[in-house]
Amino acid sequence: GEYVTVQLGPKAFDELLKPYDKEMTDIIHKYDGIAHYHNHGPVTRFLEDFLDLDIDVLSPLEAPPCGDIDLAVAKEKIGDQVCLMGNVDDMMVLGFATEEEAKQIARNCIESAGTNGFILGGTDSGTYNETAARNFIAMVEVAKEFQE
């Protein structure tokens, strides 16, 4: 998806992305799978378009500088129909943040997106340093504060 959303823009969505990715999610659902759609970059203008793909989860919902997602806006636009995941940059932010900074980022994310239909996470990169790993652990402590 990001080749269309980041490089080609809205005009290409319906022609080059939608028919193929919708077919893919239909196949996933046919076999009772969960369609986890991964799309980097600035995607706010495509949020409603993603609904046409019938996806179940959208990630990584990057905040600036790599993306443009405000979780409260994303939640308002599609949050009841798609599980939102991410919004924390694991390499450029968590890799250099203090534990307290990481905890505040986690609190801000959860307060913006809520506890229903949101998975606090990174960019799904799987490439990060020890500081980021420790900060992910600290973020779990924050998530536990919001358990009902």
Short mmCIF file of N, CA and C in Angstrom, two decimals:
data_model
loop_
_atom_site.label_atom_id
_atom_site.label_comp_id
_atom_site.label_asym_id
_atom_site.label_seq_id
_atom_site.Cartn_x
_atom_site.Cartn_y
_atom_site.Cartn_z
N GLY A 1 0.79 -1.21 0.00
CA GLY A 1 0.00 0.00 0.00
C GLY A 1 0.82 1.26 0.00
N GLU A 2 1.92 1.26 0.73
CA GLU A 2 2.66 2.52 0.88
C GLU A 2 3.30 2.99 -0.42
N TYR A 3 3.48 2.10 -1.38
CA TYR A 3 4.01 2.56 -2.66
C TYR A 3 3.00 3.49 -3.33
N VAL A 4 1.72 3.22 -3.13
CA VAL A 4 0.68 4.09 -3.66
C VAL A 4 0.51 5.31 -2.76
N THR A 5 0.32 5.10 -1.46
CA THR A 5 0.01 6.21 -0.57
C THR A 5 1.16 7.20 -0.43
N VAL A 6 2.38 6.71 -0.37
CA VAL A 6 3.53 7.59 -0.18
C VAL A 6 4.06 8.14 -1.50
N GLN A 7 4.09 7.32 -2.53
CA GLN A 7 4.77 7.74 -3.76
C GLN A 7 3.83 8.22 -4.86
N LEU A 8 2.65 7.63 -4.98
CA LEU A 8 1.80 7.95 -6.13
C LEU A 8 0.61 8.84 -5.79
N GLY A 9 0.09 8.72 -4.59
CA GLY A 9 -0.98 9.61 -4.17
C GLY A 9 -2.39 9.08 -4.39
N PRO A 10 -3.37 9.92 -4.03
CA PRO A 10 -4.77 9.50 -4.01
C PRO A 10 -5.32 9.01 -5.34
N LYS A 11 -4.90 9.57 -6.44
CA LYS A 11 -5.44 9.15 -7.73
C LYS A 11 -5.14 7.69 -8.03
N ALA A 12 -4.04 7.19 -7.49
CA ALA A 12 -3.64 5.81 -7.76
C ALA A 12 -4.32 4.80 -6.83
N PHE A 13 -4.92 5.27 -5.74
CA PHE A 13 -5.47 4.35 -4.75
C PHE A 13 -6.50 3.40 -5.36
N ASP A 14 -7.51 3.96 -6.01
CA ASP A 14 -8.60 3.12 -6.55
C ASP A 14 -8.14 2.20 -7.67
N GLU A 15 -7.17 2.65 -8.46
CA GLU A 15 -6.76 1.86 -9.62
C GLU A 15 -5.65 0.85 -9.31
N LEU A 16 -4.66 1.26 -8.53
CA LEU A 16 -3.49 0.42 -8.34
C LEU A 16 -3.42 -0.30 -6.99
N LEU A 17 -4.22 0.12 -6.05
CA LEU A 17 -4.14 -0.50 -4.73
C LEU A 17 -5.42 -1.25 -4.37
N LYS A 18 -6.53 -0.57 -4.44
CA LYS A 18 -7.79 -1.12 -3.95
C LYS A 18 -8.17 -2.48 -4.53
N PRO A 19 -8.17 -2.67 -5.84
CA PRO A 19 -8.65 -3.97 -6.35
C PRO A 19 -7.79 -5.14 -5.89
N TYR A 20 -6.52 -4.94 -5.79
CA TYR A 20 -5.60 -6.03 -5.45
C TYR A 20 -5.56 -6.30 -3.95
N ASP A 21 -5.49 -5.24 -3.17
CA ASP A 21 -5.43 -5.44 -1.73
C ASP A 21 -6.78 -5.87 -1.17
N LYS A 22 -7.87 -5.43 -1.77
CA LYS A 22 -9.20 -5.90 -1.35
C LYS A 22 -9.35 -7.39 -1.63
N GLU A 23 -8.87 -7.83 -2.77
CA GLU A 23 -8.90 -9.27 -3.09
C GLU A 23 -8.09 -10.06 -2.05
N MET A 24 -6.95 -9.51 -1.66
CA MET A 24 -6.11 -10.17 -0.68
C MET A 24 -6.83 -10.28 0.67
N THR A 25 -7.49 -9.20 1.12
CA THR A 25 -8.19 -9.28 2.40
C THR A 25 -9.40 -10.21 2.31
N ASP A 26 -10.04 -10.27 1.16
CA ASP A 26 -11.15 -11.22 0.99
C ASP A 26 -10.67 -12.65 1.16
N ILE A 27 -9.51 -12.97 0.62
CA ILE A 27 -8.94 -14.32 0.74
C ILE A 27 -8.59 -14.60 2.21
N ILE A 28 -7.99 -13.63 2.87
CA ILE A 28 -7.65 -13.79 4.29
C ILE A 28 -8.91 -14.07 5.11
N HIS A 29 -9.95 -13.31 4.87
CA HIS A 29 -11.19 -13.51 5.62
C HIS A 29 -11.89 -14.82 5.27
N LYS A 30 -11.76 -15.25 4.03
CA LYS A 30 -12.34 -16.53 3.61
C LYS A 30 -11.83 -17.67 4.48
N TYR A 31 -10.60 -17.56 4.92
CA TYR A 31 -9.99 -18.61 5.76
C TYR A 31 -9.93 -18.20 7.23
N ASP A 32 -10.83 -17.29 7.61
CA ASP A 32 -10.98 -16.84 9.00
C ASP A 32 -9.73 -16.17 9.56
N GLY A 33 -8.96 -15.56 8.70
CA GLY A 33 -7.77 -14.84 9.15
C GLY A 33 -8.07 -13.39 9.48
N ILE A 34 -7.09 -12.74 10.05
CA ILE A 34 -7.17 -11.33 10.39
C ILE A 34 -6.30 -10.56 9.40
N ALA A 35 -6.89 -9.60 8.73
CA ALA A 35 -6.16 -8.81 7.73
C ALA A 35 -5.48 -7.63 8.43
N HIS A 36 -4.20 -7.81 8.69
CA HIS A 36 -3.37 -6.78 9.33
C HIS A 36 -2.68 -6.01 8.20
N TYR A 37 -3.06 -4.77 8.03
CA TYR A 37 -2.56 -3.96 6.91
C TYR A 37 -1.46 -3.02 7.41
N HIS A 38 -0.30 -3.15 6.81
CA HIS A 38 0.88 -2.40 7.22
C HIS A 38 1.20 -1.36 6.15
N ASN A 39 1.14 -0.07 6.54
CA ASN A 39 1.34 1.00 5.57
C ASN A 39 2.04 2.18 6.23
N HIS A 40 3.32 2.33 5.93
CA HIS A 40 4.11 3.43 6.50
C HIS A 40 3.73 4.77 5.88
N GLY A 41 4.24 5.83 6.51
CA GLY A 41 4.15 7.16 5.94
C GLY A 41 2.93 7.94 6.36
N PRO A 42 2.76 9.10 5.73
CA PRO A 42 1.59 9.95 6.02
C PRO A 42 0.34 9.34 5.39
N VAL A 43 -0.59 8.91 6.22
CA VAL A 43 -1.77 8.21 5.71
C VAL A 43 -3.11 8.81 6.14
N THR A 44 -3.08 9.93 6.83
CA THR A 44 -4.34 10.50 7.31
C THR A 44 -5.35 10.66 6.19
N ARG A 45 -4.93 11.16 5.05
CA ARG A 45 -5.88 11.40 3.95
C ARG A 45 -6.44 10.11 3.35
N PHE A 46 -5.84 8.96 3.70
CA PHE A 46 -6.31 7.67 3.17
C PHE A 46 -7.12 6.86 4.18
N LEU A 47 -7.33 7.37 5.38
CA LEU A 47 -7.97 6.56 6.42
C LEU A 47 -9.31 5.99 5.98
N GLU A 48 -10.19 6.81 5.44
CA GLU A 48 -11.49 6.30 5.01
C GLU A 48 -11.34 5.36 3.83
N ASP A 49 -10.36 5.60 2.96
CA ASP A 49 -10.12 4.71 1.82
C ASP A 49 -9.72 3.31 2.29
N PHE A 50 -8.98 3.23 3.38
CA PHE A 50 -8.57 1.93 3.90
C PHE A 50 -9.79 1.08 4.29
N LEU A 51 -10.89 1.74 4.68
CA LEU A 51 -12.10 0.99 5.03
C LEU A 51 -12.61 0.16 3.85
N ASP A 52 -12.41 0.67 2.64
CA ASP A 52 -12.84 -0.06 1.44
C ASP A 52 -12.08 -1.37 1.25
N LEU A 53 -10.94 -1.51 1.91
CA LEU A 53 -10.14 -2.73 1.79
C LEU A 53 -10.63 -3.82 2.73
N ASP A 54 -11.53 -3.46 3.66
CA ASP A 54 -12.08 -4.40 4.64
C ASP A 54 -10.99 -5.00 5.52
N ILE A 55 -10.05 -4.16 5.94
CA ILE A 55 -8.96 -4.62 6.80
C ILE A 55 -9.44 -4.66 8.26
N ASP A 56 -8.73 -5.43 9.06
CA ASP A 56 -9.07 -5.57 10.47
C ASP A 56 -8.17 -4.72 11.37
N VAL A 57 -6.89 -4.60 10.99
CA VAL A 57 -5.91 -3.85 11.77
C VAL A 57 -5.12 -2.97 10.82
N LEU A 58 -4.85 -1.73 11.25
CA LEU A 58 -4.02 -0.82 10.46
C LEU A 58 -2.82 -0.39 11.29
N SER A 59 -1.64 -0.58 10.74
CA SER A 59 -0.41 -0.18 11.42
C SER A 59 0.59 0.34 10.39
N PRO A 60 1.61 1.07 10.74
CA PRO A 60 1.99 1.46 12.09
C PRO A 60 1.48 2.82 12.55
N LEU A 61 0.66 3.50 11.73
CA LEU A 61 0.08 4.78 12.13
C LEU A 61 1.15 5.73 12.67
N GLU A 62 2.13 6.01 11.85
CA GLU A 62 3.28 6.79 12.28
C GLU A 62 2.94 8.24 12.58
N ALA A 63 3.45 8.69 13.70
CA ALA A 63 3.37 10.10 14.08
C ALA A 63 4.49 10.85 13.35
N PRO A 64 4.43 12.18 13.31
CA PRO A 64 5.54 12.92 12.72
C PRO A 64 6.85 12.59 13.43
N PRO A 65 7.96 12.58 12.76
CA PRO A 65 8.21 13.17 11.45
C PRO A 65 8.00 12.20 10.28
N CYS A 66 7.90 10.90 10.52
CA CYS A 66 7.79 9.94 9.41
C CYS A 66 6.37 9.80 8.89
N GLY A 67 5.40 10.12 9.70
CA GLY A 67 4.01 10.04 9.30
C GLY A 67 3.27 11.29 9.70
N ASP A 68 1.94 11.21 9.69
CA ASP A 68 1.14 12.39 10.03
C ASP A 68 -0.06 12.06 10.91
N ILE A 69 -0.04 10.90 11.53
CA ILE A 69 -1.23 10.46 12.27
C ILE A 69 -1.34 11.10 13.64
N ASP A 70 -2.52 11.64 13.88
CA ASP A 70 -2.96 12.05 15.20
C ASP A 70 -3.95 10.96 15.60
N LEU A 71 -3.66 10.22 16.65
CA LEU A 71 -4.49 9.08 17.01
C LEU A 71 -5.94 9.44 17.29
N ALA A 72 -6.18 10.59 17.87
CA ALA A 72 -7.56 11.00 18.15
C ALA A 72 -8.32 11.17 16.84
N VAL A 73 -7.68 11.74 15.83
CA VAL A 73 -8.31 11.92 14.52
C VAL A 73 -8.55 10.56 13.86
N ALA A 74 -7.54 9.69 13.91
CA ALA A 74 -7.68 8.35 13.32
C ALA A 74 -8.80 7.58 14.00
N LYS A 75 -8.86 7.68 15.30
CA LYS A 75 -9.92 6.98 16.05
C LYS A 75 -11.29 7.51 15.65
N GLU A 76 -11.39 8.82 15.49
CA GLU A 76 -12.66 9.44 15.09
C GLU A 76 -13.08 9.00 13.69
N LYS A 77 -12.10 8.92 12.77
CA LYS A 77 -12.43 8.61 11.37
C LYS A 77 -12.71 7.14 11.14
N ILE A 78 -11.93 6.23 11.73
CA ILE A 78 -12.10 4.80 11.42
C ILE A 78 -11.97 3.88 12.61
N GLY A 79 -11.73 4.41 13.78
CA GLY A 79 -11.39 3.60 14.93
C GLY A 79 -12.41 2.58 15.38
N ASP A 80 -13.68 2.79 15.08
CA ASP A 80 -14.68 1.79 15.47
C ASP A 80 -14.78 0.65 14.48
N GLN A 81 -14.18 0.83 13.32
CA GLN A 81 -14.28 -0.18 12.28
C GLN A 81 -12.99 -0.95 12.04
N VAL A 82 -11.88 -0.38 12.47
CA VAL A 82 -10.56 -0.99 12.28
C VAL A 82 -9.77 -0.84 13.58
N CYS A 83 -9.08 -1.88 13.97
CA CYS A 83 -8.20 -1.79 15.13
C CYS A 83 -6.97 -0.99 14.73
N LEU A 84 -6.67 0.04 15.49
CA LEU A 84 -5.51 0.89 15.23
C LEU A 84 -4.31 0.37 16.02
N MET A 85 -3.15 0.36 15.38
CA MET A 85 -1.96 -0.19 16.04
C MET A 85 -0.74 0.66 15.74
N GLY A 86 0.02 0.97 16.79
CA GLY A 86 1.31 1.64 16.59
C GLY A 86 1.37 3.02 17.16
N ASN A 87 1.91 3.94 16.36
CA ASN A 87 2.06 5.36 16.61
C ASN A 87 3.32 5.72 17.40
N VAL A 88 4.17 4.75 17.69
CA VAL A 88 5.42 5.03 18.39
C VAL A 88 6.58 4.57 17.52
N ASP A 89 7.47 5.47 17.20
CA ASP A 89 8.62 5.12 16.37
C ASP A 89 9.66 4.41 17.22
N ASP A 90 9.87 3.13 16.92
CA ASP A 90 10.77 2.33 17.75
C ASP A 90 12.25 2.63 17.51
N MET A 91 12.60 3.13 16.36
CA MET A 91 14.01 3.40 16.08
C MET A 91 14.39 4.84 16.39
N MET A 92 13.64 5.79 15.84
CA MET A 92 14.04 7.19 15.96
C MET A 92 13.59 7.84 17.27
N VAL A 93 12.59 7.30 17.93
CA VAL A 93 12.10 7.90 19.17
C VAL A 93 12.45 7.03 20.37
N LEU A 94 11.91 5.81 20.40
CA LEU A 94 12.15 4.95 21.58
C LEU A 94 13.61 4.59 21.74
N GLY A 95 14.35 4.56 20.67
CA GLY A 95 15.76 4.22 20.75
C GLY A 95 16.61 5.26 21.44
N PHE A 96 16.05 6.45 21.63
CA PHE A 96 16.81 7.55 22.24
C PHE A 96 16.09 8.19 23.42
N ALA A 97 14.86 7.82 23.65
CA ALA A 97 14.06 8.41 24.73
C ALA A 97 14.47 7.87 26.09
N THR A 98 14.26 8.70 27.10
CA THR A 98 14.42 8.21 28.47
C THR A 98 13.21 7.35 28.80
N GLU A 99 13.28 6.61 29.87
CA GLU A 99 12.16 5.78 30.28
C GLU A 99 10.93 6.65 30.56
N GLU A 100 11.12 7.77 31.21
CA GLU A 100 9.99 8.65 31.51
C GLU A 100 9.38 9.23 30.24
N GLU A 101 10.21 9.58 29.27
CA GLU A 101 9.70 10.08 28.00
C GLU A 101 8.87 9.00 27.29
N ALA A 102 9.37 7.78 27.30
CA ALA A 102 8.66 6.67 26.68
C ALA A 102 7.32 6.43 27.37
N LYS A 103 7.31 6.51 28.68
CA LYS A 103 6.06 6.32 29.42
C LYS A 103 5.06 7.43 29.08
N GLN A 104 5.54 8.65 28.94
CA GLN A 104 4.63 9.74 28.60
C GLN A 104 4.08 9.59 27.18
N ILE A 105 4.92 9.14 26.28
CA ILE A 105 4.45 8.87 24.91
C ILE A 105 3.35 7.82 24.94
N ALA A 106 3.56 6.76 25.71
CA ALA A 106 2.55 5.70 25.83
C ALA A 106 1.26 6.23 26.41
N ARG A 107 1.35 7.03 27.47
CA ARG A 107 0.15 7.62 28.08
C ARG A 107 -0.61 8.48 27.06
N ASN A 108 0.14 9.30 26.34
CA ASN A 108 -0.49 10.18 25.34
C ASN A 108 -1.22 9.36 24.28
N CYS A 109 -0.59 8.29 23.82
CA CYS A 109 -1.22 7.44 22.80
C CYS A 109 -2.51 6.82 23.31
N ILE A 110 -2.45 6.25 24.49
CA ILE A 110 -3.63 5.58 25.04
C ILE A 110 -4.74 6.59 25.34
N GLU A 111 -4.37 7.76 25.84
CA GLU A 111 -5.38 8.78 26.11
C GLU A 111 -6.02 9.28 24.81
N SER A 112 -5.26 9.33 23.73
CA SER A 112 -5.79 9.79 22.45
C SER A 112 -6.65 8.75 21.76
N ALA A 113 -6.21 7.50 21.80
CA ALA A 113 -6.90 6.44 21.05
C ALA A 113 -7.88 5.64 21.91
N GLY A 114 -7.71 5.69 23.20
CA GLY A 114 -8.57 4.91 24.08
C GLY A 114 -8.03 3.50 24.26
N THR A 115 -8.74 2.73 25.03
CA THR A 115 -8.29 1.37 25.35
C THR A 115 -9.02 0.31 24.55
N ASN A 116 -10.00 0.70 23.77
CA ASN A 116 -10.76 -0.25 22.97
C ASN A 116 -10.41 -0.06 21.50
N GLY A 117 -9.96 -1.12 20.85
CA GLY A 117 -9.65 -1.01 19.42
C GLY A 117 -8.33 -0.33 19.14
N PHE A 118 -7.42 -0.35 20.09
CA PHE A 118 -6.10 0.25 19.90
C PHE A 118 -5.05 -0.66 20.51
N ILE A 119 -3.97 -0.89 19.75
CA ILE A 119 -2.83 -1.65 20.24
C ILE A 119 -1.64 -0.71 20.27
N LEU A 120 -1.16 -0.42 21.44
CA LEU A 120 0.01 0.43 21.60
C LEU A 120 1.22 -0.31 21.05
N GLY A 121 1.91 0.28 20.11
CA GLY A 121 3.04 -0.42 19.52
C GLY A 121 3.95 0.50 18.74
N GLY A 122 4.95 -0.13 18.14
CA GLY A 122 5.94 0.59 17.36
C GLY A 122 5.59 0.56 15.88
N THR A 123 6.63 0.62 15.08
CA THR A 123 6.44 0.66 13.62
C THR A 123 6.52 -0.73 13.01
N ASP A 124 6.51 -1.76 13.81
CA ASP A 124 6.59 -3.15 13.35
C ASP A 124 7.92 -3.43 12.63
N SER A 125 8.94 -2.64 12.92
CA SER A 125 10.20 -2.79 12.18
C SER A 125 10.99 -4.00 12.66
N GLY A 126 10.94 -4.27 13.94
CA GLY A 126 11.73 -5.37 14.48
C GLY A 126 13.22 -5.04 14.56
N THR A 127 13.57 -3.81 14.23
CA THR A 127 14.97 -3.38 14.29
C THR A 127 15.07 -2.21 15.25
N TYR A 128 15.56 -2.47 16.44
CA TYR A 128 15.73 -1.39 17.39
C TYR A 128 16.81 -1.77 18.40
N ASN A 129 17.27 -0.78 19.13
CA ASN A 129 18.38 -0.99 20.06
C ASN A 129 17.89 -1.38 21.45
N GLU A 130 18.84 -1.56 22.36
CA GLU A 130 18.50 -1.98 23.73
C GLU A 130 17.67 -0.93 24.45
N THR A 131 17.95 0.34 24.21
CA THR A 131 17.17 1.40 24.85
C THR A 131 15.71 1.30 24.44
N ALA A 132 15.45 1.09 23.17
CA ALA A 132 14.07 0.94 22.70
C ALA A 132 13.42 -0.28 23.33
N ALA A 133 14.14 -1.38 23.43
CA ALA A 133 13.59 -2.60 24.03
C ALA A 133 13.19 -2.34 25.48
N ARG A 134 14.05 -1.65 26.21
CA ARG A 134 13.72 -1.32 27.60
C ARG A 134 12.52 -0.37 27.67
N ASN A 135 12.43 0.53 26.70
CA ASN A 135 11.31 1.46 26.69
C ASN A 135 10.00 0.77 26.34
N PHE A 136 10.05 -0.26 25.50
CA PHE A 136 8.84 -1.04 25.24
C PHE A 136 8.35 -1.69 26.53
N ILE A 137 9.26 -2.19 27.32
CA ILE A 137 8.89 -2.79 28.61
C ILE A 137 8.26 -1.74 29.51
N ALA A 138 8.83 -0.54 29.53
CA ALA A 138 8.26 0.55 30.34
C ALA A 138 6.86 0.91 29.86
N MET A 139 6.65 0.83 28.55
CA MET A 139 5.33 1.15 28.00
C MET A 139 4.28 0.13 28.44
N VAL A 140 4.70 -1.11 28.65
CA VAL A 140 3.77 -2.13 29.15
C VAL A 140 3.28 -1.74 30.54
N GLU A 141 4.18 -1.20 31.36
CA GLU A 141 3.78 -0.75 32.70
C GLU A 141 2.69 0.33 32.60
N VAL A 142 2.84 1.23 31.65
CA VAL A 142 1.84 2.28 31.45
C VAL A 142 0.52 1.67 30.98
N ALA A 143 0.59 0.74 30.04
CA ALA A 143 -0.64 0.12 29.54
C ALA A 143 -1.40 -0.55 30.67
N LYS A 144 -0.68 -1.14 31.60
CA LYS A 144 -1.34 -1.79 32.75
C LYS A 144 -2.10 -0.79 33.61
N GLU A 145 -1.65 0.47 33.62
CA GLU A 145 -2.34 1.51 34.38
C GLU A 145 -3.76 1.74 33.83
N PHE A 146 -3.96 1.44 32.56
CA PHE A 146 -5.22 1.70 31.90
C PHE A 146 -6.14 0.48 31.86
N GLN A 147 -5.71 -0.64 32.43
CA GLN A 147 -6.55 -1.84 32.43
C GLN A 147 -7.79 -1.60 33.26
N GLU A 148 -8.88 -2.12 32.76
CA GLU A 148 -10.15 -1.95 33.46
C GLU A 148 -10.41 -3.09 34.40
#
